[in-house]
mmCIF file of N, CA, C and O in Angstrom:
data_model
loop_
_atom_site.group_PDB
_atom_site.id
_atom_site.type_symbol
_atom_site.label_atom_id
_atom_site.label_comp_id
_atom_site.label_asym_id
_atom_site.label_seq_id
_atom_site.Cartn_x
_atom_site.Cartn_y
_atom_site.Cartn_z
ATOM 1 N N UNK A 50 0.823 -1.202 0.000
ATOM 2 C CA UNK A 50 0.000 0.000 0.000
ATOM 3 C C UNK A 50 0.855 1.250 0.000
ATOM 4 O O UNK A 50 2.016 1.364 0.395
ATOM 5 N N UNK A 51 0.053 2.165 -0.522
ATOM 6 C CA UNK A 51 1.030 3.959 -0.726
ATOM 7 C C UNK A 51 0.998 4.171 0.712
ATOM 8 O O UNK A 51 0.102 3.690 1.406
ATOM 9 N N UNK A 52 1.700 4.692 1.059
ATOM 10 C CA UNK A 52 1.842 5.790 2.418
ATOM 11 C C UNK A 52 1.671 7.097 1.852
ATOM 12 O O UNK A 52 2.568 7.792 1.375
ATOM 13 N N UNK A 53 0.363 7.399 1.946
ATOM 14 C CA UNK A 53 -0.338 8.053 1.312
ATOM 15 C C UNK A 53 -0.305 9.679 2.220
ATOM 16 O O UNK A 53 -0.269 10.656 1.472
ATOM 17 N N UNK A 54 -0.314 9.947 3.611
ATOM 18 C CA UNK A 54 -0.824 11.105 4.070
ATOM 19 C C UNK A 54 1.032 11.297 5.190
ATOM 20 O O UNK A 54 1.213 12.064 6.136
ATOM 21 N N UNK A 55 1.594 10.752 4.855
ATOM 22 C CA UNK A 55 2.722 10.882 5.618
ATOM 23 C C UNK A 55 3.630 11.691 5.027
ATOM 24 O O UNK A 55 3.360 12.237 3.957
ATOM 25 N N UNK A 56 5.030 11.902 5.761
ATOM 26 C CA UNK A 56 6.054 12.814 5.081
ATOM 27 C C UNK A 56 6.556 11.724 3.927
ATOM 28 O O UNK A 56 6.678 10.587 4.383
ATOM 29 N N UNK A 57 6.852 11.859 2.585
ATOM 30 C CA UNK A 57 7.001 10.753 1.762
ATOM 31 C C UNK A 57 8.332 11.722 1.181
ATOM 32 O O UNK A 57 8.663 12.885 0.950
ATOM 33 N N UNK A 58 8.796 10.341 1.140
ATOM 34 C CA UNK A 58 10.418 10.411 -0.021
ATOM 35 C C UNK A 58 9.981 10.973 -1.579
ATOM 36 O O UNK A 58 8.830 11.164 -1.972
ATOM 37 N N UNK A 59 11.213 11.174 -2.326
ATOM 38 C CA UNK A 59 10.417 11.708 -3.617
ATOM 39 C C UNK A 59 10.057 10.557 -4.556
ATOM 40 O O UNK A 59 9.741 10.740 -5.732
ATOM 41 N N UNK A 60 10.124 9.328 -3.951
ATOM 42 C CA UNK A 60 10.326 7.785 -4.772
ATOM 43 C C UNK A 60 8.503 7.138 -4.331
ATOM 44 O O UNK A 60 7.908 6.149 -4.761
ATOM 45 N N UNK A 61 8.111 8.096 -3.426
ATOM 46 C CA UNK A 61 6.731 7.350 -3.402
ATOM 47 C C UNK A 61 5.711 7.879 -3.887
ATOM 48 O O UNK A 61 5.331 9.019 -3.622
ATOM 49 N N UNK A 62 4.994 6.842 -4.895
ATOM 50 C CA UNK A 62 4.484 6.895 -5.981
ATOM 51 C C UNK A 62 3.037 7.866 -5.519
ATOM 52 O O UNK A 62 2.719 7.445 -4.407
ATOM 53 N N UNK A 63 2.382 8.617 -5.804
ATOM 54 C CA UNK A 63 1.162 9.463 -5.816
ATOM 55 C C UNK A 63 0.423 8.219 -6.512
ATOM 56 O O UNK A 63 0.782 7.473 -7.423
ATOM 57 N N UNK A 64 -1.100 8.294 -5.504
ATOM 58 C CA UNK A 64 -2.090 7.497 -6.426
ATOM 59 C C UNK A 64 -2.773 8.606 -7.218
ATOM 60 O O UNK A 64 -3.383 9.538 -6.694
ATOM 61 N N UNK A 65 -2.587 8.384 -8.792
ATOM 62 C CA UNK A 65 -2.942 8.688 -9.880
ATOM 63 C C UNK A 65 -2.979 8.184 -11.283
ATOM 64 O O UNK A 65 -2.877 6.958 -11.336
ATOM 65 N N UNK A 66 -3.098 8.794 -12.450
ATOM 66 C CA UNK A 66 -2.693 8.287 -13.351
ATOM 67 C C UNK A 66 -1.325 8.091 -13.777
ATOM 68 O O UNK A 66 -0.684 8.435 -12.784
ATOM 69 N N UNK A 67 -0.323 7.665 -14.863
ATOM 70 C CA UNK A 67 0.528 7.603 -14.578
ATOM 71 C C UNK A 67 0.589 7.043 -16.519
ATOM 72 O O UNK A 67 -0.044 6.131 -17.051
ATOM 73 N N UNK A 68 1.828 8.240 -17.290
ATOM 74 C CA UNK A 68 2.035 7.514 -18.025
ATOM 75 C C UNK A 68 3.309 6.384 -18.002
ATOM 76 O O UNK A 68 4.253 6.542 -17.228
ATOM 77 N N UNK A 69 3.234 5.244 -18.922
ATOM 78 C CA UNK A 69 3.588 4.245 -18.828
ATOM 79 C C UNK A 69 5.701 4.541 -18.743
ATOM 80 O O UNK A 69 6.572 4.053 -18.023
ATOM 81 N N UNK A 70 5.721 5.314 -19.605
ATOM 82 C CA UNK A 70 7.463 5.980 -19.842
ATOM 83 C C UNK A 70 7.637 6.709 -18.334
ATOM 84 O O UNK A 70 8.685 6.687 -17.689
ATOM 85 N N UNK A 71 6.397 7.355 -17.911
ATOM 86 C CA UNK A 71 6.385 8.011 -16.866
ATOM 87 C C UNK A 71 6.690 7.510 -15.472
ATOM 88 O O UNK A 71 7.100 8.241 -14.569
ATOM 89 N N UNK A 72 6.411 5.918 -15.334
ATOM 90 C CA UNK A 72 6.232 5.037 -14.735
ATOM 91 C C UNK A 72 7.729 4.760 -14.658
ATOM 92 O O UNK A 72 8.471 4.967 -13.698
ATOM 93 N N UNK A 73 8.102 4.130 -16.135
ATOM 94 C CA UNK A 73 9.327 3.569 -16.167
ATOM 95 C C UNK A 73 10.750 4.077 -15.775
ATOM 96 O O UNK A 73 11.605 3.439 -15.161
ATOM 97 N N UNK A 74 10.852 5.665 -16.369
ATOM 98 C CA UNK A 74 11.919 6.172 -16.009
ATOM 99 C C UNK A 74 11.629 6.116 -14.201
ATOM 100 O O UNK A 74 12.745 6.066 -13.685
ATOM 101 N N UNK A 75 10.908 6.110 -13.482
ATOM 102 C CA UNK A 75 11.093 5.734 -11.882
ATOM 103 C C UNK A 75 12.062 4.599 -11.942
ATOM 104 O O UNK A 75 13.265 4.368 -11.815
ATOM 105 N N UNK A 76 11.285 4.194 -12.119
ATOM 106 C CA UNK A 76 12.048 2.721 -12.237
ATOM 107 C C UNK A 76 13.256 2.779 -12.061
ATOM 108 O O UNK A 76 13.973 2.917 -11.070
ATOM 109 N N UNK A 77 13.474 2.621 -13.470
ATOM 110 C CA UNK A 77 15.194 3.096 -14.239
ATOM 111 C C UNK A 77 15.646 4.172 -14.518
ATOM 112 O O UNK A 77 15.870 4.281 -15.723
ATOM 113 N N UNK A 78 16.028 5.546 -13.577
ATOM 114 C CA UNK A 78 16.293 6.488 -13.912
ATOM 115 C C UNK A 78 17.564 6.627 -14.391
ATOM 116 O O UNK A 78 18.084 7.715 -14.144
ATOM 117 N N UNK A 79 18.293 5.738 -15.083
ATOM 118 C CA UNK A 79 19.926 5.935 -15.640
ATOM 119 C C UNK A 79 19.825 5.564 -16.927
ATOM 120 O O UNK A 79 20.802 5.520 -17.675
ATOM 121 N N UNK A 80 18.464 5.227 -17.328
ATOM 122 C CA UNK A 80 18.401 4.595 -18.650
ATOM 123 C C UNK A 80 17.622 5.468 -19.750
ATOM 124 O O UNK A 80 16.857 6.141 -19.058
ATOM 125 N N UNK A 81 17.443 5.757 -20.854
ATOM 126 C CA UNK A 81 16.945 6.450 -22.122
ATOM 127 C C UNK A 81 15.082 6.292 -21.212
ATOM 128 O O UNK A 81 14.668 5.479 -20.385
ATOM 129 N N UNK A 82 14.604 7.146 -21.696
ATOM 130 C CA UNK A 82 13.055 6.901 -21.145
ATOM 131 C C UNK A 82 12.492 5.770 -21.997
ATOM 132 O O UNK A 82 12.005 4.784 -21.445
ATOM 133 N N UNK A 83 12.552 5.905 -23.630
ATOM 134 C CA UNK A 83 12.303 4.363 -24.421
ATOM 135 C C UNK A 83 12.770 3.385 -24.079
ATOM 136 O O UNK A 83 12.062 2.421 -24.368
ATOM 137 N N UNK A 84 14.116 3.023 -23.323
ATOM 138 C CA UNK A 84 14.578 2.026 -23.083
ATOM 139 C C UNK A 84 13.543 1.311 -21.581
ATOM 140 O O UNK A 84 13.016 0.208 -21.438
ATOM 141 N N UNK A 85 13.579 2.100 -20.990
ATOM 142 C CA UNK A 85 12.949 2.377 -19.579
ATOM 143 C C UNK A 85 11.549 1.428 -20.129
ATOM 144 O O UNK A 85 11.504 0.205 -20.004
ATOM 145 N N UNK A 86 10.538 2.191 -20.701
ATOM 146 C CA UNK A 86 9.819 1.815 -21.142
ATOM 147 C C UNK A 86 9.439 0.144 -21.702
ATOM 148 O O UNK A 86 8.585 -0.652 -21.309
ATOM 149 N N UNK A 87 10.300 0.063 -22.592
ATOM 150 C CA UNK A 87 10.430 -1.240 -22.925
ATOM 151 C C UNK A 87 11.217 -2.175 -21.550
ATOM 152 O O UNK A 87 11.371 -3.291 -22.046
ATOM 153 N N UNK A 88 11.565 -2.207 -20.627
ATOM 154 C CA UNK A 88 12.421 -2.683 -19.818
ATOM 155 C C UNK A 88 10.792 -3.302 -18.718
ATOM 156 O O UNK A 88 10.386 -4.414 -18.381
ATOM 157 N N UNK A 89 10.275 -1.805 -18.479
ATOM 158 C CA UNK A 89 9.120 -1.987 -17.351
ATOM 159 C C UNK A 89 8.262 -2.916 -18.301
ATOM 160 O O UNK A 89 7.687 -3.747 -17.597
ATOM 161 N N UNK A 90 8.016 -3.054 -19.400
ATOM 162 C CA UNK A 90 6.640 -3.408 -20.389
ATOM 163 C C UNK A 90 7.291 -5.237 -20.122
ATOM 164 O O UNK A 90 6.467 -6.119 -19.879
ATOM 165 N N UNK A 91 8.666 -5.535 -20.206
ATOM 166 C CA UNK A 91 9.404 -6.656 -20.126
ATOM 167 C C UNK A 91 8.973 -7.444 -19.113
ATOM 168 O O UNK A 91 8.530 -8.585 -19.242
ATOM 169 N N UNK A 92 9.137 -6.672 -17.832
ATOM 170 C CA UNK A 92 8.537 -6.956 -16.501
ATOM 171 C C UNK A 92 7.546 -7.509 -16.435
ATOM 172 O O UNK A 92 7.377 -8.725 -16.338
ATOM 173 N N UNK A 93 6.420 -6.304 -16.501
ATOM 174 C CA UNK A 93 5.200 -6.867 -16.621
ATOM 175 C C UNK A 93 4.958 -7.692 -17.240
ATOM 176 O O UNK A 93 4.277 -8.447 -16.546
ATOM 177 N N UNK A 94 5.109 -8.184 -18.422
ATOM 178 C CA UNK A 94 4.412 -8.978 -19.746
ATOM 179 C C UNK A 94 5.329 -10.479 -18.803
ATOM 180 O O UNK A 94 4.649 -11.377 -18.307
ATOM 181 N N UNK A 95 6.050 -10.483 -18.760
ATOM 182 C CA UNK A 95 6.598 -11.588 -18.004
ATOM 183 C C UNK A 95 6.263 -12.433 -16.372
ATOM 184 O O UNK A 95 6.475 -13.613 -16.093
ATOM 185 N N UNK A 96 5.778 -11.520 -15.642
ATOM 186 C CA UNK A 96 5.028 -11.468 -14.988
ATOM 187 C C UNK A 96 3.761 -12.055 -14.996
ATOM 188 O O UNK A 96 2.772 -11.345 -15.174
ATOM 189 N N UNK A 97 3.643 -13.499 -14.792
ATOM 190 C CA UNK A 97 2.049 -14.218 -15.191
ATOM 191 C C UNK A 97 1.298 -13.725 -14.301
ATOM 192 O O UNK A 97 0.303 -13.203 -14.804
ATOM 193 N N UNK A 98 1.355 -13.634 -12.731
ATOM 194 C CA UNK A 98 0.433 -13.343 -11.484
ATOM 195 C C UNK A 98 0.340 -11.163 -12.255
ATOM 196 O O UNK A 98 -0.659 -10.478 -12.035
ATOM 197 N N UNK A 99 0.713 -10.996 -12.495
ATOM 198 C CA UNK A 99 0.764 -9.750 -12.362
ATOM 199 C C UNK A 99 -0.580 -9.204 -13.597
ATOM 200 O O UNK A 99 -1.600 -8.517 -13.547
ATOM 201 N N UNK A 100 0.252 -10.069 -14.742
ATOM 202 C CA UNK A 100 -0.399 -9.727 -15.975
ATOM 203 C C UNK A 100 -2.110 -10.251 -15.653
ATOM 204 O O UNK A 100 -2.970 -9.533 -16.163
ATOM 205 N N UNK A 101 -2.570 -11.418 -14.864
ATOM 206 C CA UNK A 101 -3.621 -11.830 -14.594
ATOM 207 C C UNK A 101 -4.666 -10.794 -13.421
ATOM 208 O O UNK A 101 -5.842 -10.972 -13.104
ATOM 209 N N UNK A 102 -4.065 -10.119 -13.145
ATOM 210 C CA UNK A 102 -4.720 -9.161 -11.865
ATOM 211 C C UNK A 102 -5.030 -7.834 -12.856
ATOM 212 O O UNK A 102 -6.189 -7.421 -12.883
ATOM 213 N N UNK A 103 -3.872 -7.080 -13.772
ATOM 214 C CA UNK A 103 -3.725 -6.132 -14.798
ATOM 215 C C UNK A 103 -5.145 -6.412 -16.252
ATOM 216 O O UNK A 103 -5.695 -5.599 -16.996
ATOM 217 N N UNK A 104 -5.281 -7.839 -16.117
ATOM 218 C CA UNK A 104 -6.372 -8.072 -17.120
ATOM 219 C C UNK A 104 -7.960 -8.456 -16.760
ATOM 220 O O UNK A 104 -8.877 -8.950 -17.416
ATOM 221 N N UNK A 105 -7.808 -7.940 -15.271
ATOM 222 C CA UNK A 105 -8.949 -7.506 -14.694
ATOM 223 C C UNK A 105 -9.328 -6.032 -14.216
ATOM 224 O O UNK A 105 -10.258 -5.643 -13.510
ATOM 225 N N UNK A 106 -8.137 -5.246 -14.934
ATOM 226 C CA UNK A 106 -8.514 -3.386 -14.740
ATOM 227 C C UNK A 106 -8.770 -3.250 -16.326
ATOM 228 O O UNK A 106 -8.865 -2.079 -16.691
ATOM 229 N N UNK A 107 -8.909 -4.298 -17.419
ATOM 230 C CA UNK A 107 -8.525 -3.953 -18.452
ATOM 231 C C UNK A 107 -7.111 -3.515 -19.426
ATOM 232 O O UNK A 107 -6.887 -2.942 -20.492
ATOM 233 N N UNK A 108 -6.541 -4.011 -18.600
ATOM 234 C CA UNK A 108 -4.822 -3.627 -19.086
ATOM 235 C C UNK A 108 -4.653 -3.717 -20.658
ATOM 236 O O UNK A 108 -5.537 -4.121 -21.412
ATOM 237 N N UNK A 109 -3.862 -3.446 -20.905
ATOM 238 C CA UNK A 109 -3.845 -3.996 -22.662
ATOM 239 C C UNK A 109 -1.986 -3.750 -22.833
ATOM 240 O O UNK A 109 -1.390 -2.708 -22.558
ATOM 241 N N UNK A 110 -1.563 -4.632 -23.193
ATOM 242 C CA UNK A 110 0.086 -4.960 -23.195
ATOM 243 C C UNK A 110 0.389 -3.441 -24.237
ATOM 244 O O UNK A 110 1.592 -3.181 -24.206
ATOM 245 N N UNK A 111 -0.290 -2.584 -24.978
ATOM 246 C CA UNK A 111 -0.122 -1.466 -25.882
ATOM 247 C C UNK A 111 -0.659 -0.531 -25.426
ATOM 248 O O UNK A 111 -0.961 0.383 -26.193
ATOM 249 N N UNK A 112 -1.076 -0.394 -23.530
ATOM 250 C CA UNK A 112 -1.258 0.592 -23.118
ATOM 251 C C UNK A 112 0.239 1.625 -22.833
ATOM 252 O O UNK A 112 1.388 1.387 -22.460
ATOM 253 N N UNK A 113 -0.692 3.118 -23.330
ATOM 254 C CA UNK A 113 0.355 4.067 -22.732
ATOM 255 C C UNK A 113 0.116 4.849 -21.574
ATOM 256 O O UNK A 113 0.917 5.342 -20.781
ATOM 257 N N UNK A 114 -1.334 4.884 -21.618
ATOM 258 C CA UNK A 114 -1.443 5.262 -19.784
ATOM 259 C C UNK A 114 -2.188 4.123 -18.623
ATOM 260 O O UNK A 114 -3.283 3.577 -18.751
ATOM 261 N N UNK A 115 -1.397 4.006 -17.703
ATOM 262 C CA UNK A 115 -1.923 3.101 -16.654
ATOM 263 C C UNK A 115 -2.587 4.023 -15.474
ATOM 264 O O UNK A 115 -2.309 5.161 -15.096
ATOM 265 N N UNK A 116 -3.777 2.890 -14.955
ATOM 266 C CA UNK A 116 -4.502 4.020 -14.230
ATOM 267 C C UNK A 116 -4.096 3.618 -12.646
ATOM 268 O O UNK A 116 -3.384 2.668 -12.318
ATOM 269 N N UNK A 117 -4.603 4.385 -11.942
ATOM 270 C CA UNK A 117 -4.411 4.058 -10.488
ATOM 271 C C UNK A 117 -3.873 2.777 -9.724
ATOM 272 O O UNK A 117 -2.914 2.380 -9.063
ATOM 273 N N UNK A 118 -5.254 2.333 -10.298
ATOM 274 C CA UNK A 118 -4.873 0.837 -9.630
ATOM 275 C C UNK A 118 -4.083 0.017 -10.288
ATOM 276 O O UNK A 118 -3.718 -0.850 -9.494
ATOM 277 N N UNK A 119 -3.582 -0.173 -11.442
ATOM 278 C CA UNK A 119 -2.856 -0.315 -12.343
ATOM 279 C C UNK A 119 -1.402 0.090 -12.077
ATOM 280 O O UNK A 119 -0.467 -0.593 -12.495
ATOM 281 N N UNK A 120 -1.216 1.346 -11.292
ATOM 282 C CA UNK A 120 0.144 0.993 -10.906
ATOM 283 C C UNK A 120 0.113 0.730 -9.366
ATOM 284 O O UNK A 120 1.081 0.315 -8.728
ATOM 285 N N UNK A 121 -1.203 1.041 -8.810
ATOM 286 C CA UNK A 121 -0.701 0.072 -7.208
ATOM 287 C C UNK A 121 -0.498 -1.573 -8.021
ATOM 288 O O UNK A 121 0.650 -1.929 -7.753
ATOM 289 N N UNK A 122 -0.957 -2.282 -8.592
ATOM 290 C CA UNK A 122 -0.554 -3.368 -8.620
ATOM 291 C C UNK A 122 0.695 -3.676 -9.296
ATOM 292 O O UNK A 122 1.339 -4.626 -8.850
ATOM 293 N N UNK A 123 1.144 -3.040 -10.288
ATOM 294 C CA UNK A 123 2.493 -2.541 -10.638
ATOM 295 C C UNK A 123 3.428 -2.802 -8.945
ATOM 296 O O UNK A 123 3.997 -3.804 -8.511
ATOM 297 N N UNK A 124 3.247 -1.469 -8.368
ATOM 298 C CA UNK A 124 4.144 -1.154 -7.316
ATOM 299 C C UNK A 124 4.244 -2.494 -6.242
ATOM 300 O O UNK A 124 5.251 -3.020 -5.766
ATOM 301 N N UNK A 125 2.661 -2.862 -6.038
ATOM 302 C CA UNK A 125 2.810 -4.066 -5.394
ATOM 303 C C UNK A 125 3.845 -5.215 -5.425
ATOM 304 O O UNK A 125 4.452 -5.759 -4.503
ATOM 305 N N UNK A 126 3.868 -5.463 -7.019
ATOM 306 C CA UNK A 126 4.804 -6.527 -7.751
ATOM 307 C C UNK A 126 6.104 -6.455 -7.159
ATOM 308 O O UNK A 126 6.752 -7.130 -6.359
ATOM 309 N N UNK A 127 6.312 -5.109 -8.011
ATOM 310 C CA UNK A 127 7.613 -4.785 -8.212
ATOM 311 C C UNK A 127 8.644 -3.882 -6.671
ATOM 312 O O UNK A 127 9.841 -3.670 -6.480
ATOM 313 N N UNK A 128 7.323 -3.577 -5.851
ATOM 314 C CA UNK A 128 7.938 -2.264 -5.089
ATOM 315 C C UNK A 128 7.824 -1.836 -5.804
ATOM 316 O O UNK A 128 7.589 -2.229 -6.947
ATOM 317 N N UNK A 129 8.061 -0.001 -5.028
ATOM 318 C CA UNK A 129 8.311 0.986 -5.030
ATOM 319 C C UNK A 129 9.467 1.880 -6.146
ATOM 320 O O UNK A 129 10.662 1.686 -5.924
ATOM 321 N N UNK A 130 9.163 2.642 -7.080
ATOM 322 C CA UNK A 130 10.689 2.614 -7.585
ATOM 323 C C UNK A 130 11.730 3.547 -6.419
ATOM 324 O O UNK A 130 12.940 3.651 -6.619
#
């Protein structure tokens, strides 16, 4: 879960929308944002438990924006970037 109403680091994620490059460079901030991108999309798509929870918000592997809950379950997976 976000720690949502506390003093937060600059690494914890706001529940919102979130584009997908937007997402990624968290992630991987040393890497090209396309690379980033394709790196997080790697994750996920590889990810069977993940991709099965994501295809009950409607996910679509050619999304470019993920919504809320979409990256709490993201963050869940993966942590926090």
């Amino acid at each position: 879960h976000y720690a949502m109403n506390q003093n937060t680091t600059a690494h914890t994620l706001e529940h919102r929308t979130y584009g997908l490059k937007e997402l990624a460079v968290l992630y991987f901030p040393n890497i090209a944002p396309a690379s980033a991108s394709t790196r997080l999309k790697k994750w996920i798509t590889t990810t069977p438990a993940l991709m099965e929870q994501l295809a009950k918000t409607n996910y679509r592997r050619t999304a470019r924006i993920l919504t809320p809950r979409q990256v709490q379950l993201i963050a869940a997976e993966f942590g926090e970037p």
